[in-house]
Amino acid sequence: MRKFMLWNGIIGLFILGTSIQATAHNQIGSLGDPADATDYYMVQCSTDEGGTTGQLYLQIFDGTTTQGGGKVSVVGEFPAGNIATTASDPDRFSPMPGGPSSLLKPGTDGTYNMFVHKLKEGVKQYNVTYHCQSSEGAHTGTSILTIQDQ
């Protein structure tokens, strides 16, 4: 009986660890009332079993249920390559996020900047999905650091 309980516990931890890893690439946050509120993150992409990073995938969901704040967007930038991309959620009342955007830079592990911003005064709630991916779309090493939280 003890072996059975131990085995079930190990399997449960493995499943929990797998599910946490699969959903770990979401950044949930909010932007304060000022029209120029911006959250700034650094996303570190690295080579792992998925291969070398070739792109940063971004998608944003506007979870705001009140008026104000305008449209919310996420901007991804790879400073070493002087390239950037933007993804927005054009319909705050839709249960679906806006369309995705990918910042393509084949064969480039490194640090990407990620900025979440809005257009007008009003508090905004958001959920950004971000993934470092190989050029073929396989997940590569991904970590995040908050630089500015407004």
C-alpha positions as a Markdown table, in Angstrom:
| # | Residue | x | y | z |
|---|---|---|---|---|
| 1 | Met | 0.0 | 0.0 | 0.0 |
| 2 | Arg | 2.8 | 2.4 | 0.8 |
| 3 | Lys | 4.6 | 1.8 | -2.5 |
| 4 | Phe | 1.3 | 2.4 | -4.3 |
| 5 | Met | 0.8 | 5.8 | -2.4 |
| 6 | Leu | 4.4 | 6.8 | -3.0 |
| 7 | Trp | 4.2 | 5.9 | -6.7 |
| 8 | Asn | 0.9 | 7.9 | -7.1 |
| 9 | Gly | 2.5 | 10.8 | -5.3 |
| 10 | Ile | 5.5 | 10.7 | -7.7 |
| 11 | Ile | 3.2 | 10.5 | -10.8 |
| 12 | Gly | 1.1 | 13.4 | -9.4 |
| 13 | Leu | 4.1 | 15.6 | -8.9 |
| 14 | Phe | 5.3 | 14.8 | -12.4 |
| 15 | Ile | 2.0 | 15.7 | -13.9 |
| 16 | Leu | 1.8 | 18.9 | -11.8 |
| 17 | Gly | 5.3 | 19.9 | -12.9 |
| 18 | Thr | 4.5 | 19.2 | -16.5 |
| 19 | Ser | 1.3 | 21.3 | -16.4 |
| 20 | Ile | 3.1 | 24.2 | -14.6 |
| 21 | Gln | 5.8 | 24.2 | -17.2 |
| 22 | Ala | 3.3 | 24.2 | -20.0 |
| 23 | Thr | 1.4 | 27.2 | -18.7 |
| 24 | Ala | 4.5 | 29.0 | -17.3 |
| 25 | His | 4.8 | 31.4 | -20.2 |
| 26 | Asn | 2.0 | 33.9 | -19.3 |
| 27 | Gln | 2.6 | 37.2 | -17.7 |
| 28 | Ile | -0.5 | 38.5 | -16.0 |
| 29 | Gly | -0.5 | 42.2 | -15.0 |
| 30 | Ser | -2.2 | 45.5 | -14.8 |
| 31 | Leu | -1.5 | 49.0 | -16.0 |
| 32 | Gly | -2.3 | 52.0 | -13.7 |
| 33 | Asp | -4.5 | 54.9 | -14.5 |
| 34 | Pro | -2.1 | 57.3 | -16.3 |
| 35 | Ala | -2.3 | 57.2 | -20.1 |
| 36 | Asp | 1.5 | 56.5 | -20.4 |
| 37 | Ala | 1.6 | 53.6 | -18.0 |
| 38 | Thr | 4.0 | 50.9 | -19.4 |
| 39 | Asp | 5.1 | 47.6 | -18.0 |
| 40 | Tyr | 8.6 | 46.5 | -19.1 |
| 41 | Tyr | 10.0 | 42.9 | -19.0 |
| 42 | Met | 13.1 | 41.2 | -20.2 |
| 43 | Val | 12.6 | 37.8 | -21.8 |
| 44 | Gln | 15.7 | 35.6 | -21.8 |
| 45 | Cys | 15.7 | 33.0 | -24.6 |
| 46 | Ser | 18.2 | 30.2 | -24.6 |
| 47 | Thr | 19.0 | 26.9 | -26.3 |
| 48 | Asp | 17.5 | 23.8 | -24.7 |
| 49 | Glu | 15.9 | 20.5 | -26.0 |
| 50 | Gly | 13.8 | 22.6 | -28.3 |
| 51 | Gly | 16.9 | 24.0 | -30.1 |
| 52 | Thr | 18.2 | 27.4 | -30.7 |
| 53 | Thr | 15.8 | 30.4 | -30.4 |
| 54 | Gly | 14.6 | 31.7 | -33.7 |
| 55 | Gln | 11.7 | 33.8 | -32.7 |
| 56 | Leu | 9.7 | 35.3 | -29.8 |
| 57 | Tyr | 6.0 | 34.6 | -29.9 |
| 58 | Leu | 3.7 | 37.2 | -28.4 |
| 59 | Gln | -0.1 | 37.4 | -27.9 |
| 60 | Ile | -2.1 | 39.6 | -25.5 |
| 61 | Phe | -5.6 | 39.3 | -23.9 |
| 62 | Asp | -7.3 | 42.4 | -22.5 |
| 63 | Gly | -9.1 | 41.2 | -19.3 |
| 64 | Thr | -10.4 | 44.7 | -18.4 |
| 65 | Thr | -14.1 | 44.7 | -17.6 |
| 66 | Thr | -14.6 | 48.4 | -17.1 |
| 67 | Gln | -14.4 | 51.4 | -19.5 |
| 68 | Gly | -11.2 | 53.3 | -20.1 |
| 69 | Gly | -7.6 | 52.7 | -20.9 |
| 70 | Gly | -8.1 | 52.2 | -24.7 |
| 71 | Lys | -6.5 | 49.4 | -26.5 |
| 72 | Val | -3.7 | 47.3 | -24.8 |
| 73 | Ser | -0.7 | 46.1 | -26.8 |
| 74 | Val | 2.5 | 44.2 | -26.3 |
| 75 | Val | 5.7 | 45.2 | -28.1 |
| 76 | Gly | 8.6 | 42.8 | -28.5 |
| 77 | Glu | 12.0 | 44.1 | -29.4 |
| 78 | Phe | 15.3 | 42.4 | -30.1 |
| 79 | Pro | 17.8 | 45.2 | -29.5 |
| 80 | Ala | 20.8 | 43.5 | -30.9 |
| 81 | Gly | 19.0 | 43.1 | -34.2 |
| 82 | Asn | 17.2 | 46.4 | -34.3 |
| 83 | Ile | 13.8 | 44.7 | -34.9 |
| 84 | Ala | 10.5 | 44.9 | -33.2 |
| 85 | Thr | 6.9 | 43.6 | -33.4 |
| 86 | Thr | 3.5 | 44.4 | -31.8 |
| 87 | Ala | 0.5 | 42.3 | -30.9 |
| 88 | Ser | -2.8 | 43.9 | -29.7 |
| 89 | Asp | -6.2 | 42.9 | -28.4 |
| 90 | Pro | -8.6 | 45.0 | -30.4 |
| 91 | Asp | -11.8 | 43.9 | -28.6 |
| 92 | Arg | -11.7 | 44.0 | -24.8 |
| 93 | Phe | -15.1 | 42.3 | -24.5 |
| 94 | Ser | -14.1 | 39.3 | -26.6 |
| 95 | Pro | -13.3 | 36.1 | -24.6 |
| 96 | Met | -10.4 | 35.5 | -27.1 |
| 97 | Pro | -7.0 | 37.2 | -27.2 |
| 98 | Gly | -5.9 | 39.3 | -30.1 |
| 99 | Gly | -3.9 | 37.8 | -32.9 |
| 100 | Pro | -0.4 | 36.6 | -32.3 |
| 101 | Ser | 2.8 | 38.2 | -33.5 |
| 102 | Ser | 6.3 | 36.7 | -33.8 |
| 103 | Leu | 9.6 | 38.5 | -33.7 |
| 104 | Leu | 11.8 | 36.5 | -36.1 |
| 105 | Lys | 15.5 | 36.4 | -35.6 |
| 106 | Pro | 16.7 | 33.0 | -36.7 |
| 107 | Gly | 19.5 | 31.4 | -34.6 |
| 108 | Thr | 19.5 | 34.1 | -32.0 |
| 109 | Asp | 19.4 | 33.2 | -28.3 |
| 110 | Gly | 19.5 | 36.3 | -26.1 |
| 111 | Thr | 17.5 | 38.9 | -24.3 |
| 112 | Tyr | 14.3 | 40.3 | -25.8 |
| 113 | Asn | 12.5 | 43.4 | -24.4 |
| 114 | Met | 8.8 | 43.2 | -23.9 |
| 115 | Phe | 6.7 | 46.3 | -23.3 |
| 116 | Val | 2.9 | 46.3 | -22.4 |
| 117 | His | 1.2 | 49.6 | -22.9 |
| 118 | Lys | -2.1 | 51.3 | -23.5 |
| 119 | Leu | -3.5 | 54.4 | -25.3 |
| 120 | Lys | -5.7 | 56.3 | -22.8 |
| 121 | Glu | -6.2 | 57.0 | -19.1 |
| 122 | Gly | -7.9 | 54.1 | -17.2 |
| 123 | Val | -6.7 | 50.9 | -15.5 |
| 124 | Lys | -6.1 | 47.9 | -17.7 |
| 125 | Gln | -5.8 | 44.2 | -16.9 |
| 126 | Tyr | -3.8 | 41.9 | -19.3 |
| 127 | Asn | -2.5 | 38.4 | -19.9 |
| 128 | Val | 0.5 | 38.2 | -22.2 |
| 129 | Thr | 1.4 | 34.8 | -23.7 |
| 130 | Tyr | 5.1 | 34.7 | -24.6 |
| 131 | His | 7.3 | 31.9 | -25.9 |
| 132 | Cys | 10.8 | 31.6 | -27.1 |
| 133 | Gln | 10.7 | 29.3 | -30.0 |
| 134 | Ser | 13.0 | 27.7 | -32.6 |
| 135 | Ser | 12.5 | 28.8 | -36.2 |
| 136 | Glu | 10.3 | 25.7 | -36.6 |
| 137 | Gly | 8.1 | 26.7 | -33.6 |
| 138 | Ala | 9.5 | 24.3 | -30.9 |
| 139 | His | 9.8 | 25.8 | -27.5 |
| 140 | Thr | 13.2 | 26.9 | -26.4 |
| 141 | Gly | 14.5 | 28.0 | -23.0 |
| 142 | Thr | 12.4 | 30.9 | -21.7 |
| 143 | Ser | 12.6 | 33.1 | -18.6 |
| 144 | Ile | 11.3 | 36.5 | -17.6 |
| 145 | Leu | 12.4 | 39.4 | -15.4 |
| 146 | Thr | 10.2 | 42.4 | -14.5 |
| 147 | Ile | 12.0 | 45.7 | -15.0 |
| 148 | Gln | 9.1 | 48.2 | -14.6 |
| 149 | Asp | 5.6 | 47.7 | -13.2 |
| 150 | Gln | 3.3 | 50.7 | -13.6 |
